[in-house]
Short mmCIF file of N, CA and C in Angstrom, two decimals:
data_model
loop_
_atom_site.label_atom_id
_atom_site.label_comp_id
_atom_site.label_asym_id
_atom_site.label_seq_id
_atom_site.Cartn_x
_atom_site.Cartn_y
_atom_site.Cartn_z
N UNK A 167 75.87 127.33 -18.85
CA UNK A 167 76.07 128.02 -20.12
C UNK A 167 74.90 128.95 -20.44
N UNK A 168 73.94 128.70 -19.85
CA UNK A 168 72.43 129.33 -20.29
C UNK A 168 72.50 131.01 -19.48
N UNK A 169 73.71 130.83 -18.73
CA UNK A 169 73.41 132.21 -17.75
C UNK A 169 74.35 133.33 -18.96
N UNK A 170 75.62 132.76 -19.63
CA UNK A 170 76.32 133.48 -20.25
C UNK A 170 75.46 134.16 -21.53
N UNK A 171 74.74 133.18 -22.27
CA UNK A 171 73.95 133.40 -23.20
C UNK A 171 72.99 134.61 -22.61
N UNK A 172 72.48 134.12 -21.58
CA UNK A 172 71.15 135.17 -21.07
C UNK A 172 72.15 136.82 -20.98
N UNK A 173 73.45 136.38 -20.37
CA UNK A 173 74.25 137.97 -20.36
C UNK A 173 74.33 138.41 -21.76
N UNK A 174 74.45 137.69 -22.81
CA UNK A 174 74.49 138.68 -23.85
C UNK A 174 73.04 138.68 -24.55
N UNK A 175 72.07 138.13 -24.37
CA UNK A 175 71.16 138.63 -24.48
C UNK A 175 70.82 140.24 -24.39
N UNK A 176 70.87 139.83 -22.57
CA UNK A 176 70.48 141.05 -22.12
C UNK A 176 71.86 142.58 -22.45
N UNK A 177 73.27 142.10 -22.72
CA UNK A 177 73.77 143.23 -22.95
C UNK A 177 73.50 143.71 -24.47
N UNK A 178 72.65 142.91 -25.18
CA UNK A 178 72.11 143.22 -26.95
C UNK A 178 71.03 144.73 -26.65
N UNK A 179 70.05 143.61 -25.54
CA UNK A 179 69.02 144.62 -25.21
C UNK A 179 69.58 145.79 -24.81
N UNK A 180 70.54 145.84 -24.03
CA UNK A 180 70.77 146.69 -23.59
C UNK A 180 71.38 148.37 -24.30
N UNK A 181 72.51 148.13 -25.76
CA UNK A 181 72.86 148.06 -26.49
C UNK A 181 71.98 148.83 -27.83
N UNK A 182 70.84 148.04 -27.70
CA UNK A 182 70.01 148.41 -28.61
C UNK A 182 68.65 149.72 -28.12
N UNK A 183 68.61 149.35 -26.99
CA UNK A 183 68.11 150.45 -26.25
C UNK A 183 68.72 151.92 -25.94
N UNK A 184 69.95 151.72 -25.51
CA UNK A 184 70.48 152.87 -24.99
C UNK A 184 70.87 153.91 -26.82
N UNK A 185 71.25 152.59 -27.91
CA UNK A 185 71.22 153.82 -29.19
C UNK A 185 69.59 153.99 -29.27
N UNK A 186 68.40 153.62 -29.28
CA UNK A 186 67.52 153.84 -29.19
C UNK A 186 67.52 155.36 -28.57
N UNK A 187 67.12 155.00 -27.79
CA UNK A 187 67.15 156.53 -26.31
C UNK A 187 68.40 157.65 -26.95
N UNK A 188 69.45 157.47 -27.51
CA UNK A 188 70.73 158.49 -28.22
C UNK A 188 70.00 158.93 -29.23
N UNK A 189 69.12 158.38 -30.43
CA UNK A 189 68.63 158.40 -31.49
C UNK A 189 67.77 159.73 -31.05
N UNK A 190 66.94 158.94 -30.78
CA UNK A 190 65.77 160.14 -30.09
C UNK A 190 65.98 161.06 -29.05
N UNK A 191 67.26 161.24 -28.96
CA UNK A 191 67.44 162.06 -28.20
C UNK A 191 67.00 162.45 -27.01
N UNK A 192 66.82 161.08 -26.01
CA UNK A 192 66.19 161.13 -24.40
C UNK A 192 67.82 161.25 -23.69
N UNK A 193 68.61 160.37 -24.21
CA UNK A 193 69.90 160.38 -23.59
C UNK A 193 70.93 160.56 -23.97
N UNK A 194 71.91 161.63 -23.55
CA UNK A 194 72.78 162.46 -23.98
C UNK A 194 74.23 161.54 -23.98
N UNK A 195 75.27 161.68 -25.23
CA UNK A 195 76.00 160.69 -25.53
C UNK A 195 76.70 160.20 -24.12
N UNK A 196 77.26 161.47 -23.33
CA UNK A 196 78.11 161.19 -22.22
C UNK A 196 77.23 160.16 -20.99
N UNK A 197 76.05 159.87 -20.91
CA UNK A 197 75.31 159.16 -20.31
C UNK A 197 75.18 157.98 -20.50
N UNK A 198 74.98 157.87 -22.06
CA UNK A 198 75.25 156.56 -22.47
C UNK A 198 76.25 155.62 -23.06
N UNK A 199 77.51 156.98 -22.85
CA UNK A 199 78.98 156.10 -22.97
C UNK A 199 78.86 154.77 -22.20
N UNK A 200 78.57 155.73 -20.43
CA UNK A 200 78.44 154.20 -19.47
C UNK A 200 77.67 153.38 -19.47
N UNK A 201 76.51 153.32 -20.26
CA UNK A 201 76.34 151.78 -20.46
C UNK A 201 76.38 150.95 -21.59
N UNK A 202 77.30 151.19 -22.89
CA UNK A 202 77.57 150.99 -23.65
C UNK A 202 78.80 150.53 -23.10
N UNK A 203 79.76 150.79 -22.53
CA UNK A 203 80.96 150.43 -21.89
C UNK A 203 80.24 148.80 -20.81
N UNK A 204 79.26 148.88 -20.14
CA UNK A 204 78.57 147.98 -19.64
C UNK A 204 78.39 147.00 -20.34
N UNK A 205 77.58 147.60 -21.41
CA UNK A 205 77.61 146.34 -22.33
C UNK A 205 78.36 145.60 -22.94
N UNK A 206 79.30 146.28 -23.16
CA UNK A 206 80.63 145.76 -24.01
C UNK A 206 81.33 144.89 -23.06
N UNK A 207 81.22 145.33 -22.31
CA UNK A 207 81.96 144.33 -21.11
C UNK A 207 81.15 143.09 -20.73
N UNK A 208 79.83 142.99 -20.53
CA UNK A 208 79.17 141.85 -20.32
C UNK A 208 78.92 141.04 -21.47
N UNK A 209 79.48 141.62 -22.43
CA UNK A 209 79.59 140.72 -24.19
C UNK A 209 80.60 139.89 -24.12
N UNK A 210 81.83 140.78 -23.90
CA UNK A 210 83.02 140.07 -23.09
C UNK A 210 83.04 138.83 -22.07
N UNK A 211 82.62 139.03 -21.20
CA UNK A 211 82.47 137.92 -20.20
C UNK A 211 81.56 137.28 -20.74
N UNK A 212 80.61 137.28 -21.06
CA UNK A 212 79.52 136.13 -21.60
C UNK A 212 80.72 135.07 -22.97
N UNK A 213 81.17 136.31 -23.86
CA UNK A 213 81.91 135.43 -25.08
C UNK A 213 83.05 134.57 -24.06
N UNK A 214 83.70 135.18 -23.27
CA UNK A 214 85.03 134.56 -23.07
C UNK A 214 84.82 134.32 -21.23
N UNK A 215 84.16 133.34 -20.66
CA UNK A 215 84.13 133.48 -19.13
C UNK A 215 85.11 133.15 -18.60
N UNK A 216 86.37 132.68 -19.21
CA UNK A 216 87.45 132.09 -18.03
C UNK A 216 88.25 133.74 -18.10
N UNK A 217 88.08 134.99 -18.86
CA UNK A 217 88.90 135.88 -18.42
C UNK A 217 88.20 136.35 -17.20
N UNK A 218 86.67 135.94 -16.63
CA UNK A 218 86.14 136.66 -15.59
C UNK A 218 86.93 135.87 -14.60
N UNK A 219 87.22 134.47 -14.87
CA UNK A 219 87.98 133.38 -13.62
C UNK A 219 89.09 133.84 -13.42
N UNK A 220 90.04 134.42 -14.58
CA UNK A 220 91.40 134.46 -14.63
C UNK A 220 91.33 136.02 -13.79
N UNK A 221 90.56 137.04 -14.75
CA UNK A 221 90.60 138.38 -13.68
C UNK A 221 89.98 137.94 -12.64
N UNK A 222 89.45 137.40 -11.83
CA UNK A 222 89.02 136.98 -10.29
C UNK A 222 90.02 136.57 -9.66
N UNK A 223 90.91 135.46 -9.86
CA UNK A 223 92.05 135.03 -8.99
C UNK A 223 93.11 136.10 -9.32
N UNK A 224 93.67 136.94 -10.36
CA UNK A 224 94.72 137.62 -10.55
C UNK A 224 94.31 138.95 -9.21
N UNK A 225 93.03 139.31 -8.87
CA UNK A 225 92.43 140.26 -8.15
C UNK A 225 92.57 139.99 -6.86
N UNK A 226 92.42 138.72 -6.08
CA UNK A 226 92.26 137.92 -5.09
C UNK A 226 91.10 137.39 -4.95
N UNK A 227 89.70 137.87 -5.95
CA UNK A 227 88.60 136.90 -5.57
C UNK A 227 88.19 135.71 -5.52
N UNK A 228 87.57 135.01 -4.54
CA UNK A 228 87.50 133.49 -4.36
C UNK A 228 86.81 133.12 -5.10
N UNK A 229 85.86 133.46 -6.05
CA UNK A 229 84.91 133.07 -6.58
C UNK A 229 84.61 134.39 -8.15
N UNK A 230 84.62 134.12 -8.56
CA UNK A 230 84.27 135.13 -10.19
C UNK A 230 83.01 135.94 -9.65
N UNK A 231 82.14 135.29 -9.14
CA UNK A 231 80.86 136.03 -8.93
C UNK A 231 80.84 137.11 -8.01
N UNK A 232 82.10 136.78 -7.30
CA UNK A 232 82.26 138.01 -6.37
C UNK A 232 82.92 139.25 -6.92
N UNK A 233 83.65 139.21 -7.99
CA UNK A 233 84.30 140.25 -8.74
C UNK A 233 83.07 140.56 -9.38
N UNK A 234 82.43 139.60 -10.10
CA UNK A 234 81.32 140.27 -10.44
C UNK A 234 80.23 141.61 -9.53
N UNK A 235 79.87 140.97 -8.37
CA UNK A 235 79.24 141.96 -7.41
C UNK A 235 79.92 143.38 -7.11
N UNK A 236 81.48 143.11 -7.23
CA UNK A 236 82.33 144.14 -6.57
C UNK A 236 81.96 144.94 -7.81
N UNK A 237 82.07 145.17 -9.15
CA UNK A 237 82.08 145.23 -10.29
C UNK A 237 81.07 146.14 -10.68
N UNK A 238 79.83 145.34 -10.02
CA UNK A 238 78.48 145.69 -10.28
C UNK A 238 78.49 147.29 -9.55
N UNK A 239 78.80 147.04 -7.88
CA UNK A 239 78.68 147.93 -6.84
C UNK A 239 79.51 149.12 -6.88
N UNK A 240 80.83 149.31 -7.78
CA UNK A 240 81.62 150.07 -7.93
C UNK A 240 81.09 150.91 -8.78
N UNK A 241 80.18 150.56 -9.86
CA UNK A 241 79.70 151.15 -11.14
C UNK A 241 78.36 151.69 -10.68
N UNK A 242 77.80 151.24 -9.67
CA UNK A 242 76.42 152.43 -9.49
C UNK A 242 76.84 153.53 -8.53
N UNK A 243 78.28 152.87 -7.84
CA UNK A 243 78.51 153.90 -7.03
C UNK A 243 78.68 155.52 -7.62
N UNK A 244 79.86 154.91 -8.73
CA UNK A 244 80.37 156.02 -9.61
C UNK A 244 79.13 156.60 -10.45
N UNK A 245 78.28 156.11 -10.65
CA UNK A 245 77.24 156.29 -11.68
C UNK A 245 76.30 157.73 -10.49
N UNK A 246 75.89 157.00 -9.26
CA UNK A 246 75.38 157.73 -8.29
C UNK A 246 76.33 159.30 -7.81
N UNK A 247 77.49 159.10 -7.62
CA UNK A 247 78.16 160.55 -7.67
C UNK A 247 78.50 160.82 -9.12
N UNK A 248 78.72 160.90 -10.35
CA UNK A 248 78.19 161.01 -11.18
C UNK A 248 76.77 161.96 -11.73
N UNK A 249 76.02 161.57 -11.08
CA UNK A 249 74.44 162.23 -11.16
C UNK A 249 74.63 163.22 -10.03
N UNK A 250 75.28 162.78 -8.73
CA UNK A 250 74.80 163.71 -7.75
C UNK A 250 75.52 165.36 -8.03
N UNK A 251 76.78 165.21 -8.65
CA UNK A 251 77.58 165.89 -9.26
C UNK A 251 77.23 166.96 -10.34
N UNK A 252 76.22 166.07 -11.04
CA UNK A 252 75.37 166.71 -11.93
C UNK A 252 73.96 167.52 -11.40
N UNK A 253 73.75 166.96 -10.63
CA UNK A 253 72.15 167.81 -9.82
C UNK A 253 72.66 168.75 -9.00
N UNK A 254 73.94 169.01 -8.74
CA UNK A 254 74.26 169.85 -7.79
C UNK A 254 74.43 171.33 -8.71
N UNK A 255 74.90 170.65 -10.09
CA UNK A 255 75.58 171.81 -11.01
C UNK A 255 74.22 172.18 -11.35
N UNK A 256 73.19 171.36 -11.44
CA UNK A 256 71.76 171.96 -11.82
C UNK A 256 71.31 172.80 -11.29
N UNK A 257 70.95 172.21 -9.91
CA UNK A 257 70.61 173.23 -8.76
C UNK A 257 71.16 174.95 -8.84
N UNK A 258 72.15 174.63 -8.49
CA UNK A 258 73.07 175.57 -8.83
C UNK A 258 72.63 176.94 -10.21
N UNK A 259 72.60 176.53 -10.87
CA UNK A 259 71.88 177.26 -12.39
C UNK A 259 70.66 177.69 -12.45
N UNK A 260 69.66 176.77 -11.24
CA UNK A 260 68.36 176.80 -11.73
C UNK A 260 68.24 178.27 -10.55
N UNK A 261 68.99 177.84 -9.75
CA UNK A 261 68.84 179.09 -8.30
C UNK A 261 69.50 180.51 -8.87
N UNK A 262 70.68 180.24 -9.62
CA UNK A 262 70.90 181.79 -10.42
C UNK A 262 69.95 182.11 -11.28
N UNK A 263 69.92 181.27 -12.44
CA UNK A 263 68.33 181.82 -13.06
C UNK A 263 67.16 182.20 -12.45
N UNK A 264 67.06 182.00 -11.29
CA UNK A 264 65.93 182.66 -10.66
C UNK A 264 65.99 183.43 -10.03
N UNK A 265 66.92 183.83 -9.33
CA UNK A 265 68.01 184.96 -8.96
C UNK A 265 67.92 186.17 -10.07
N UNK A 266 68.11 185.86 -11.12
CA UNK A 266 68.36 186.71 -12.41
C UNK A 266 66.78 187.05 -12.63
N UNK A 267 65.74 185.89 -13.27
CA UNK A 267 64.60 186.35 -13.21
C UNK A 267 63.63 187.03 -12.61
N UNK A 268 64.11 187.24 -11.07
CA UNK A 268 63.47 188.07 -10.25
C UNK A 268 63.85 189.50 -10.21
N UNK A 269 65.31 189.48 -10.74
CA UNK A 269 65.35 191.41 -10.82
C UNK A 269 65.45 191.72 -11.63
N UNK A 270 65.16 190.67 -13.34
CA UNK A 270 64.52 191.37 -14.49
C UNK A 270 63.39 191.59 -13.94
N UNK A 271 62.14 190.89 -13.35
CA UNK A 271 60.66 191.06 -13.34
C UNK A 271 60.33 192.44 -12.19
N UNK A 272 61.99 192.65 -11.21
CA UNK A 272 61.95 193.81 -11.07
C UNK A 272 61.84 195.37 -11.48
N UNK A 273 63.06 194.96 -12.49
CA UNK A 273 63.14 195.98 -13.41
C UNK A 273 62.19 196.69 -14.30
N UNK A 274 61.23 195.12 -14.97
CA UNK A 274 59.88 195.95 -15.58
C UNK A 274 59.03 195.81 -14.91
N UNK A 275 58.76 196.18 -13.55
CA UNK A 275 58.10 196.76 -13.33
C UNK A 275 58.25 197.94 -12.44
N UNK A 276 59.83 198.47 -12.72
CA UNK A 276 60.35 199.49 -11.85
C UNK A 276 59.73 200.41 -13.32
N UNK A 277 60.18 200.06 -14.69
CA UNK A 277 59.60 200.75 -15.98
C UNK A 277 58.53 200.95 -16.29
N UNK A 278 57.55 199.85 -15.40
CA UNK A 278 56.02 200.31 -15.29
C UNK A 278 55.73 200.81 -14.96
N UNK A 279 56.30 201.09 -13.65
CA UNK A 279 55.34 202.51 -13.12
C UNK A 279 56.09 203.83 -13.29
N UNK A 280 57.20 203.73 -14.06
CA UNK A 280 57.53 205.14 -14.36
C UNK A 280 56.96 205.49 -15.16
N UNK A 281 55.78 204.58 -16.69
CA UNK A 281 55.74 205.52 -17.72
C UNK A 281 54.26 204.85 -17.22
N UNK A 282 53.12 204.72 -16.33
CA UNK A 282 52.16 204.39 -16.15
C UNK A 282 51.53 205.49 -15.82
N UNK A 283 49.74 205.17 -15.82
CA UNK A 283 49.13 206.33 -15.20
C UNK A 283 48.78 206.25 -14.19
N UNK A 284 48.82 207.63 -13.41
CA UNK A 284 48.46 207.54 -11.63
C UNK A 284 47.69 206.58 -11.42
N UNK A 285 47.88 205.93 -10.08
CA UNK A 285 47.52 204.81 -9.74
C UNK A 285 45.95 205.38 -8.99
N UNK A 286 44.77 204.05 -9.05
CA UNK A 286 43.53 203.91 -8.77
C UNK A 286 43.19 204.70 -7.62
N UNK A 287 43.92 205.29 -6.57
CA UNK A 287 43.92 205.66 -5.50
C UNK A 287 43.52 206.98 -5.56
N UNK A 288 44.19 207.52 -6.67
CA UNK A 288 44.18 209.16 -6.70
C UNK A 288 42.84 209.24 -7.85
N UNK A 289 42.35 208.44 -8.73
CA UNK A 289 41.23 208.05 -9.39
C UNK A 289 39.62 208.14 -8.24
N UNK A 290 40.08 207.64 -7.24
CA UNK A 290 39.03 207.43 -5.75
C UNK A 290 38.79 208.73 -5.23
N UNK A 291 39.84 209.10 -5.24
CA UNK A 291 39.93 210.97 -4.34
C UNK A 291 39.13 211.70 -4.84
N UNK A 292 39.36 211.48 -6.23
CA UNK A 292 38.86 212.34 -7.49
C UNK A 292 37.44 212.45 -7.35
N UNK A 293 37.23 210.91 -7.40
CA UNK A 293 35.40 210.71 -7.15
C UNK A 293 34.85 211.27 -6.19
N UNK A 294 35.29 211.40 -4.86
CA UNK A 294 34.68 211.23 -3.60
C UNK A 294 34.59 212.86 -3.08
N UNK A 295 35.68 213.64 -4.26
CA UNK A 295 35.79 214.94 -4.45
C UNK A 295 34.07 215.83 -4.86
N UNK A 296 34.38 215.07 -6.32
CA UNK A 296 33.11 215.06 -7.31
C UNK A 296 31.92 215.07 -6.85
N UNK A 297 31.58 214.28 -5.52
CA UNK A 297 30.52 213.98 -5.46
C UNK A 297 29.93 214.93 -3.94
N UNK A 298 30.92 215.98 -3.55
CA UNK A 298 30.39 216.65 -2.41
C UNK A 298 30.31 218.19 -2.97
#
């Protein structure tokens, strides 16, 4: 009984953290749908454990703890493409924006040297003129 208790413990913590992190704005709602959905579910099984027994045999698992693992492993999977999905769309943005920023920083300085003054070179001539 002490393990069910410890699950809702930890899905309180959990719970109370992730609106924490929403509050302050570290983590964006769609991020922390999924572990709010986590939690809610391990509130669930901790309050009521024979639906983890009953969903285990209705599934074919021999044992609850193994639905549990399957459970566990399915959800970082999705969680992991999920993110990877997301870093790709990042990538992606950060390489056009820099794409973009390099032929603005072109541009002014294609405008620099049109309205600039002759460059140091012809300043040198000048001198080396001057001085014979």
């Amino acid at each position: 009984m002490t393990g069910y208790i410890a699950s809702l413990a930890l899905a309180g913590v959990t719970l109370v953290v992730v609106l924490l992190l929403m509050r302050s704005r570290r983590i964006r709602e769609k991020y922390a749908a999924i572990w709010i959905v986590i939690a809610i579910l391990t509130v669930v099984v901790g309050l009521v454990p024979s639906l983890l027994t009953w969903t285990a045999s209705q599934l074919g698992f021999e044992a609850p703890v193994n639905l549990l693992f399957f459970a566990a492993m399915l959800a970082l999977l999705l969680i992991s493409v999920q993110y990877s999905v997301e870093l790709s769309t990042l990538e992606e943005e950060v390489r056009t924006l820099a794409e973009e920023v390099a032929l603005l920083r072109l541009d002014v300085e294609d405008v620099r040297s049109d309205i600039s003054v002759p460059s140091p070179v012809t300043h040198a001539d000048d001198s080396s003129s001057r001085m014979s």
